Tab-separated table of C-alpha atoms in Angstrom:
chain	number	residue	atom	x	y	z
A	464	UNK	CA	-256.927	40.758	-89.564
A	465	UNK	CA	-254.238	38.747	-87.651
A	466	UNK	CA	-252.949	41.349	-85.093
A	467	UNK	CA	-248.953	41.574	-84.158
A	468	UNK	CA	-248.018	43.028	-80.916
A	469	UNK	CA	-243.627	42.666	-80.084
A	470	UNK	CA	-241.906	43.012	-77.029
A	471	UNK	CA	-240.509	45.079	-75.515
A	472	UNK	CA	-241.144	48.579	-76.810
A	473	UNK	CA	-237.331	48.746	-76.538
A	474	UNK	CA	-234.057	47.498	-75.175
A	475	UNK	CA	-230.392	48.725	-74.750
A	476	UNK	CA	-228.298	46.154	-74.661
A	477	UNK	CA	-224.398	45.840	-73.712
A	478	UNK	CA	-222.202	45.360	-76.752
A	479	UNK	CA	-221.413	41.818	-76.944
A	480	UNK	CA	-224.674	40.352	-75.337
A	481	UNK	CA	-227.767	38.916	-76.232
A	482	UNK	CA	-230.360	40.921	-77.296
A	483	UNK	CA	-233.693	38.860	-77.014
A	484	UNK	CA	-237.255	40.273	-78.956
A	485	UNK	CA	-240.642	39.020	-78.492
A	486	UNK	CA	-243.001	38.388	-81.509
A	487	UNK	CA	-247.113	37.760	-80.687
A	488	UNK	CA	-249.863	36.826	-83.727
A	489	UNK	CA	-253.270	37.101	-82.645
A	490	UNK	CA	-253.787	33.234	-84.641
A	491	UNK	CA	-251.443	31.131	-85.942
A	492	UNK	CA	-249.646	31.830	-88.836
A	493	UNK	CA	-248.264	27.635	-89.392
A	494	UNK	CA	-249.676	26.470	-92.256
A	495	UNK	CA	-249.480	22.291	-90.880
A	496	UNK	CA	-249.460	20.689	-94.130
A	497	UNK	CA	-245.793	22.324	-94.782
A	498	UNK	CA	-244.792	22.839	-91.027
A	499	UNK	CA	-243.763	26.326	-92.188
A	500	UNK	CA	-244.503	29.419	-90.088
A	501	UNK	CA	-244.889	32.377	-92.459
A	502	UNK	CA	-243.618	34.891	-90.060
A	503	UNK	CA	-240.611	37.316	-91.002
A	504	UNK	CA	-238.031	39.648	-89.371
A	505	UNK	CA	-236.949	43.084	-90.393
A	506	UNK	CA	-234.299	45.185	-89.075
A	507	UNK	CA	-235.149	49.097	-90.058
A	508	UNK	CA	-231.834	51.566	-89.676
A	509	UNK	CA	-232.459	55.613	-90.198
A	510	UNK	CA	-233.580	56.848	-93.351
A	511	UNK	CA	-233.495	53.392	-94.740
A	512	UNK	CA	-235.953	51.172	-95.602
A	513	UNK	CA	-236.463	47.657	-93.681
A	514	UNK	CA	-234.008	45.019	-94.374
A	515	UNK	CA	-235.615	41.402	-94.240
A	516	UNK	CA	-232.934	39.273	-91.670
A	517	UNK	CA	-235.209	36.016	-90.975
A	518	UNK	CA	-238.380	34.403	-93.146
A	519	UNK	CA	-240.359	31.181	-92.221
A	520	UNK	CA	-239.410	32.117	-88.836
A	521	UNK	CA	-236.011	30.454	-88.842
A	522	UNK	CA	-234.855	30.784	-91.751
A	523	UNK	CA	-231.722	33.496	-92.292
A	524	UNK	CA	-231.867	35.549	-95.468
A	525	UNK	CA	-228.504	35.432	-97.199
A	526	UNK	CA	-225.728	38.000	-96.029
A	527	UNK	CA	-227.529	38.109	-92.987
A	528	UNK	CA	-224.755	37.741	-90.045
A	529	UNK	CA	-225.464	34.576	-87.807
A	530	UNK	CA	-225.230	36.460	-84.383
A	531	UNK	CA	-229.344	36.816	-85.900
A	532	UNK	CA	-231.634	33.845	-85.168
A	533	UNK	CA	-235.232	33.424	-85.197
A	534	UNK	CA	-237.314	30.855	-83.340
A	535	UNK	CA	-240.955	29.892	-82.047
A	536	UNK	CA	-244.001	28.597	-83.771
A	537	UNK	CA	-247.762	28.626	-84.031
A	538	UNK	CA	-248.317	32.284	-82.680
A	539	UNK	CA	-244.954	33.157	-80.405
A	540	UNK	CA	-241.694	34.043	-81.517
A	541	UNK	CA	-238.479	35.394	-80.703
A	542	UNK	CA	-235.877	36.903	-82.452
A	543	UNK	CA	-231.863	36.694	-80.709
A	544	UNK	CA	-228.989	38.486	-81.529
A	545	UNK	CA	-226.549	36.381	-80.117
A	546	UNK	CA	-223.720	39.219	-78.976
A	547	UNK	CA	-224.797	42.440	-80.185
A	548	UNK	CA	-222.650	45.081	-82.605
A	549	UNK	CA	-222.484	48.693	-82.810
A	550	UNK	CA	-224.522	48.238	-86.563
A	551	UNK	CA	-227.328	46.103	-84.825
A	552	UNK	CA	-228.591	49.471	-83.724
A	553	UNK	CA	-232.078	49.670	-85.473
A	554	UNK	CA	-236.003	49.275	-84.858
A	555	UNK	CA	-236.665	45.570	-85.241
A	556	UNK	CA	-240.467	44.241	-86.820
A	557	UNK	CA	-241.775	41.265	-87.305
A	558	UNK	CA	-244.337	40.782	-89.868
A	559	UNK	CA	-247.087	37.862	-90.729
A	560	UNK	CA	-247.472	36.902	-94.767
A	561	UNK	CA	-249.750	33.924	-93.589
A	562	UNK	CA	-252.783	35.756	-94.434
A	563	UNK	CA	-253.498	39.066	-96.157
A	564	UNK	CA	-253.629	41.933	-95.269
A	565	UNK	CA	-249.759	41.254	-94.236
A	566	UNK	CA	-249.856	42.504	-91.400
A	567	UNK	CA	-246.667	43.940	-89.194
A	568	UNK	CA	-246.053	44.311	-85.413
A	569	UNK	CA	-244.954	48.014	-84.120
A	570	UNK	CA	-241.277	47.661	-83.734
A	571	UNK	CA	-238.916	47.405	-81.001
A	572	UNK	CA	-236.192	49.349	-80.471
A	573	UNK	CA	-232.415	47.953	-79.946
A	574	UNK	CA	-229.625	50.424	-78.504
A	575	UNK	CA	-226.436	49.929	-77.008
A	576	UNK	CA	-226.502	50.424	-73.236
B	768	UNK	CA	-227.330	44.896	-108.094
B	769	UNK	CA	-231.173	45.239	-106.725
B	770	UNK	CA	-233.286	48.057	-107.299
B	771	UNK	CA	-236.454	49.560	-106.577
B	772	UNK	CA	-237.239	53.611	-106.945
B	773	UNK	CA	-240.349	54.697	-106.448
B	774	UNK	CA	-241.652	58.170	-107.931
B	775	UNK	CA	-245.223	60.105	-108.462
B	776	UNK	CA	-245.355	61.246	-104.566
B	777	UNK	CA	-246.099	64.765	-104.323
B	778	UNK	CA	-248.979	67.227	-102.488
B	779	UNK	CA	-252.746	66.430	-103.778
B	780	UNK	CA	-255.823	67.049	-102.647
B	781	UNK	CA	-258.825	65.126	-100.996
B	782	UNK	CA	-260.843	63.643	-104.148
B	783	UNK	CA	-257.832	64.181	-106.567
B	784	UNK	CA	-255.616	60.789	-107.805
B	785	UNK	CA	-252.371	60.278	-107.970
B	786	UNK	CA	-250.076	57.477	-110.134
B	787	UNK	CA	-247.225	56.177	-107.999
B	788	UNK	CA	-244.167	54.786	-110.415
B	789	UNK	CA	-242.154	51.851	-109.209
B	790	UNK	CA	-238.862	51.144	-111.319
B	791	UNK	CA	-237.055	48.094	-110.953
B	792	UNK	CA	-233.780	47.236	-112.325
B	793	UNK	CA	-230.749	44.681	-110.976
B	794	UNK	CA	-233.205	41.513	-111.413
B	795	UNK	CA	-235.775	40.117	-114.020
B	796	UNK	CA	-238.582	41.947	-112.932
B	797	UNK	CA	-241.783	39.415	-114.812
B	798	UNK	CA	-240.205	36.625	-112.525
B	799	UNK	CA	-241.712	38.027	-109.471
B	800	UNK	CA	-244.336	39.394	-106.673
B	801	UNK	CA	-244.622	43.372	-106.277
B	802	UNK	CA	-246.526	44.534	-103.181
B	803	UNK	CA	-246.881	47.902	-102.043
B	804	UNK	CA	-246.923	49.235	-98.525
B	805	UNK	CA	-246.852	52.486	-96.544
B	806	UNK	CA	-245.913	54.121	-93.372
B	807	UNK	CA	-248.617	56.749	-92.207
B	808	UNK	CA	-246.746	59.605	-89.980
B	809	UNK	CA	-246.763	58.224	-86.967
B	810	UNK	CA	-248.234	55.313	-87.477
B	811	UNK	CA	-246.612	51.334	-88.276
B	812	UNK	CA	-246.104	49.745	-91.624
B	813	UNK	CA	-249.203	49.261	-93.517
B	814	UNK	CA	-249.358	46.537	-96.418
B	815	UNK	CA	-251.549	48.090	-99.618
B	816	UNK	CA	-251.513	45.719	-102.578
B	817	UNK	CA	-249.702	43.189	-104.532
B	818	UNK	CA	-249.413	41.846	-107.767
B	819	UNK	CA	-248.021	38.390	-108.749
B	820	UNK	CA	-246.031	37.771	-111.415
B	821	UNK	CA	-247.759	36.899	-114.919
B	822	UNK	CA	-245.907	33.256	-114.525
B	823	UNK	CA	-247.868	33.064	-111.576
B	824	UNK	CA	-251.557	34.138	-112.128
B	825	UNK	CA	-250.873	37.818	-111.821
B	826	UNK	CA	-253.336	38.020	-109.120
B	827	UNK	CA	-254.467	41.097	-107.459
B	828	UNK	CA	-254.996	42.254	-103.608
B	829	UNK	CA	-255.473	44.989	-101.728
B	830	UNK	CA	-255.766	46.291	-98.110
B	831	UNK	CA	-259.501	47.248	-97.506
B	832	UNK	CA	-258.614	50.754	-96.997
B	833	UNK	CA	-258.208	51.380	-100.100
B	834	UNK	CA	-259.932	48.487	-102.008
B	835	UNK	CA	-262.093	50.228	-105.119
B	836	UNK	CA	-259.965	53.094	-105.090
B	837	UNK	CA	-256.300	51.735	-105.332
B	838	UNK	CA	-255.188	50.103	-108.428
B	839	UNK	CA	-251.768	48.225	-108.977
B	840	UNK	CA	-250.558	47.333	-112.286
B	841	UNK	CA	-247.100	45.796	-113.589
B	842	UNK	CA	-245.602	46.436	-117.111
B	843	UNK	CA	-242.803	43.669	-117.510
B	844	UNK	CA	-241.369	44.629	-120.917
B	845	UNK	CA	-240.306	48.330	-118.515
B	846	UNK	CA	-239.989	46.929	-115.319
B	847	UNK	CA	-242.311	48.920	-113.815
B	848	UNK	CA	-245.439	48.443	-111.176
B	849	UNK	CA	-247.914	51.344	-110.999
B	850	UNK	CA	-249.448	52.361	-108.313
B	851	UNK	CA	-252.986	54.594	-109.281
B	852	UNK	CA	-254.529	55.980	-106.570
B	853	UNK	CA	-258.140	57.783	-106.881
B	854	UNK	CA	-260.344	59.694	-104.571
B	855	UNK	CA	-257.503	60.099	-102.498
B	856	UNK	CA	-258.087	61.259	-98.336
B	857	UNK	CA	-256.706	62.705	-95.878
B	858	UNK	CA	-255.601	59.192	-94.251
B	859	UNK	CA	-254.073	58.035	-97.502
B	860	UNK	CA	-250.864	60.486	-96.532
B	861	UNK	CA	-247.926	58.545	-95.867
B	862	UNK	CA	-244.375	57.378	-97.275
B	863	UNK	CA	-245.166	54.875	-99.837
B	864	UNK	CA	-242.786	52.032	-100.351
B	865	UNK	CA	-242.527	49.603	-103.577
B	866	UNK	CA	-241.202	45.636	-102.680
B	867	UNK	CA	-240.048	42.671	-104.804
B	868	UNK	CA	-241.277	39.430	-103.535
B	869	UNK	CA	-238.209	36.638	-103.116
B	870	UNK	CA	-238.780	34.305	-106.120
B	871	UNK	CA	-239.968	31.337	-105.579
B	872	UNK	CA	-242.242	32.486	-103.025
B	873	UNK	CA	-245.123	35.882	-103.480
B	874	UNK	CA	-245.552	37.210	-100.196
B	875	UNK	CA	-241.692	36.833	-98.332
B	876	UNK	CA	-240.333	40.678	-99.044
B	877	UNK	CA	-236.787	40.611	-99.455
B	878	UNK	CA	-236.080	44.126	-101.216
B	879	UNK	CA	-238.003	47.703	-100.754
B	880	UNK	CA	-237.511	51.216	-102.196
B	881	UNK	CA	-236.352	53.800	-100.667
B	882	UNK	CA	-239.936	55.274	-100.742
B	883	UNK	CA	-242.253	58.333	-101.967
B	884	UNK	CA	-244.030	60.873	-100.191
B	885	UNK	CA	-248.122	61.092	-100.688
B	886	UNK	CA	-249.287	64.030	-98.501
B	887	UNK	CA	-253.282	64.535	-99.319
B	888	UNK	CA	-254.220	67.735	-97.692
B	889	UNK	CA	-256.213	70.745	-98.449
């Protein structure tokens, strides 16, 4: 199974700046022929379920504010939010589809400082 | 507007089965992917099974946990993925979720359900 670790555990974060999260696969999840990382980002709030923000690592889902921005390749990524907002508050995952099981990494936790 | 609501959770015990109900409605449900995945108290997201869409195969995987014992099935004329689960354990307790694949692709999860409790105790 390709193993995700993230982090940090958690960060608080003034309102207004970055918020930076790591992202670690145990292999790579680029597939070379398409250049495509199949890595994804979720943002999880309270009693809701996760909300998918970035997929092929870069890639914004629509609606998704572009403060959010996803980077990195081969087995290291990051996810940014540019200036963080009061609503960013939420456990962030990031989660492999290269190769099943789909495997997720354990969260990290944004607050506002 | 998309939507996903599980149902079938509930209290069973070890060796007893349980069929998990996912209902879709907002989106043309045969068109895509349905995986299944579940949060064990305490414990991180865990991906179960999926099912492709008919268009696409309809191919069938699960997590080894609970390969020979899980069984996912779509009906596209209701819009609804079943979930049966049989000689059900301890472990198996957790907060099952129901997701729709983003057309084109199978495996990029753009929409979940809210989610249904499984608690397997004695």
């Amino acid at each position: 199974d390709i193993v995700m670790t993230q982090s940090p555990d958690s960060l608080a974060v003034s309102l207004g700046e970055r918020a930076t999260i790591n992202c670690k696969s145990s292999q790579s999840v680029l597939y070379t022929p398409l250049n495509r990382n199949y890595l994804a980002w979720f943002q999880q709030k309270p009693g809701q379920p996760p909300k998918l923000l970035i997929y092929w690592s870069s890639t914004r889902e629509s609606g998704v504010p572009d403060r959010f921005s996803g980077s990195g390749s081969g087995t290291d990524f990051t996810l940014t939010i540019s200036s963080l907002q009061a609503e960013d508050v939420a456990v962030y995952y990031c989660q492999q589809y290269s190769l099943a099981p789909f495997t997720f990494g354990p969260g990290t936790r944004v607050d506002i400082k | 507007e998309v939507r996903l609501v599980e149902s079938g959770g509930g209290l069973v015990q070890p060796g007893r089965s349980l069929r998990l109900s996912c209902s879709a409605s907002g989106f043309t449900f045969a068109d895509h992917a349905v995986s299944w995945f579940r949060r064990a108290p305490g414990r991180g997201l865990e991906w179960v099974s999926f099912i492709r869409s008919r268009g696409r195969d309809g191919a069938i995987r699960y997590a080894a946990s609970v390969e020979g014992r899980f069984t996912v099935s779509r009906d596209d004329s209701k819009s609804v993925s079943y979930l049966q689960m049989n000689s059900l354990k301890t472990e198996d307790t957790a907060l099952y979720f129901c997701t729709r694949s983003k057309d084109p692709y199978d495996f990029i999860i753009d929409y979940w359900g809210q989610g249904t409790l499984v608690t397997v105790t004695s």
